[in-house]
Coordinates of C-alpha atoms in Angstrom, one line a residue:
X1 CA 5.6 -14.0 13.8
X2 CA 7.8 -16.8 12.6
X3 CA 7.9 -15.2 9.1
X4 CA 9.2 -11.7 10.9
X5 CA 12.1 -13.6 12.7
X6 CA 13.0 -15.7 9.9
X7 CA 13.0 -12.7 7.0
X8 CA 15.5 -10.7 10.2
X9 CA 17.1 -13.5 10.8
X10 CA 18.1 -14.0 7.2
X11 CA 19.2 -10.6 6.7
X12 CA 21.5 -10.5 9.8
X13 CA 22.8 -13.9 8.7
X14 CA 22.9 -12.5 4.7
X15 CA 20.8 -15.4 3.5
X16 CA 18.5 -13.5 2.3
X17 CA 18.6 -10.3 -0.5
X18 CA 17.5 -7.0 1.5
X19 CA 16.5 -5.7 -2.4
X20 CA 13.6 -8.8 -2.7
X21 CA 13.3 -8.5 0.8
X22 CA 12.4 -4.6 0.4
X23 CA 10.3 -5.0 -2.8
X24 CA 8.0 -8.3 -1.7
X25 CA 7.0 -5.9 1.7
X26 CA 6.2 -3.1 -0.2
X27 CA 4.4 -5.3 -2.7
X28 CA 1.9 -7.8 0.2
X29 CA 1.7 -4.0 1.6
X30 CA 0.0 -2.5 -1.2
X31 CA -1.7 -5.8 -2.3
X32 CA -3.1 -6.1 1.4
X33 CA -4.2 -2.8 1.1
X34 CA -5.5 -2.3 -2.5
X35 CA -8.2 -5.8 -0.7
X36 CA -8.7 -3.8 2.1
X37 CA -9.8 -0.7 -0.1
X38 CA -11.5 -3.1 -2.7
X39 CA -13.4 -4.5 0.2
X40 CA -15.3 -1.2 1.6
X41 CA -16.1 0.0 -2.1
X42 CA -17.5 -3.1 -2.6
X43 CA -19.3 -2.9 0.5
X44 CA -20.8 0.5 -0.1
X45 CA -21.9 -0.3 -3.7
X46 CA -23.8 -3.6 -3.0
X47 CA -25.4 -2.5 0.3
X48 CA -25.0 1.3 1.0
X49 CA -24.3 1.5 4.7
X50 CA -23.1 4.9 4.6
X51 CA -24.8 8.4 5.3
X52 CA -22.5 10.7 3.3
X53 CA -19.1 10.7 1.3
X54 CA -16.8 11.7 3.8
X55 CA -17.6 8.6 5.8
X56 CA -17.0 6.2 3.0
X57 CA -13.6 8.5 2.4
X58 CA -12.6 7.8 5.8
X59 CA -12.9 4.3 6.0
X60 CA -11.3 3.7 2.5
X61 CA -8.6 5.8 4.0
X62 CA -8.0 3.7 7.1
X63 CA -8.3 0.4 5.1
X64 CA -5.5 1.7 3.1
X65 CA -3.6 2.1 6.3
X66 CA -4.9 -1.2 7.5
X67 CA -1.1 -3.0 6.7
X68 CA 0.6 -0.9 9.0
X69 CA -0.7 -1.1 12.2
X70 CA -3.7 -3.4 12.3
X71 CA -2.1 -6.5 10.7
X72 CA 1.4 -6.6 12.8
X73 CA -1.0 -6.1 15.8
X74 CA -2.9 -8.6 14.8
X75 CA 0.0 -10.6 14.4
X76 CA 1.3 -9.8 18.2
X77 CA -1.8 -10.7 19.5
X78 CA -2.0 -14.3 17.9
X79 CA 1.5 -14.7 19.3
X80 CA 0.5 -13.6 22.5
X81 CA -2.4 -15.8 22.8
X82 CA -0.2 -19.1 21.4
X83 CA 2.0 -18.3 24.1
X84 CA 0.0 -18.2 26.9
X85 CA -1.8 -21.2 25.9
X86 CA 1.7 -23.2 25.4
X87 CA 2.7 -21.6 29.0
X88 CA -0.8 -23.1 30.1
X89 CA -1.5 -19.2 31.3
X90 CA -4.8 -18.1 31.4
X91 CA -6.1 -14.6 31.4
X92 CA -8.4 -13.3 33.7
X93 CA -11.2 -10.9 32.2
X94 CA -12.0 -10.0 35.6
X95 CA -15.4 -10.5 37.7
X96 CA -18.5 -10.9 35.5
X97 CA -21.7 -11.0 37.7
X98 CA -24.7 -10.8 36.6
X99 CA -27.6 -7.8 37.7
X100 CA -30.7 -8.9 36.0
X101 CA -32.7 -6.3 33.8
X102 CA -33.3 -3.2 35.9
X103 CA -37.1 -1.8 35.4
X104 CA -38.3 -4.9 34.0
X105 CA -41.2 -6.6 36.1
X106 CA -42.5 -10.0 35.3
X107 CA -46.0 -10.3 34.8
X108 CA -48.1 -13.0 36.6
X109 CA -49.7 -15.3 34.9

């Protein structure tokens, strides 16, 4: 996140080159995705997890979309969670009470 304000930052303030600015996104956009791709292929051809092509196409197309939307969110969310723990916040995940295994009898012994 600190890296997104700065690289604005610098551009409002003209410190930094909108052209190198413009070219080293595009380029850690295609490198981050060209690993993501790499990563499923290399998946599939050691272990063969998937049933047909199409599901190996659509996965190597979502990892190639992977630096768009997954990464800044992952971003937000690592920004959310340093703030709340700064802010000494905690989140609440609600009421988690336990039922026991329904159906399962114990045998006597």
């Amino acid at each position: 996140m600190t890296g997104y304000i700065i690289i604005i930052l610098g551009i409002i303030l003209s410190f930094v080159s909108i052209e190198i600015t413009m070219v080293m996104g595009v380029v850690t956009i295609f490198y981050g995705s060209l690993l993501s791709a790499l990563a499923v292929l290399l998946e599939e051809w050691t272990y063969h997890k998937y049933p047909d092509v199409k599901s190996i196409l659509k996965l190597y197309l979502w990892a190639l979309t992977e630096s768009f939307w997954y990464r800044p969110l992952l971003v937000w969310w690592r920004f959310e969670g340093l703030w709340m723990f700064l802010t000494r916040r905690k989140s609440s995940w609600g009421d988690m009470n336990r039922k026991g295994v329904a159906g399962v009898e114990r045998q006597q012994s």
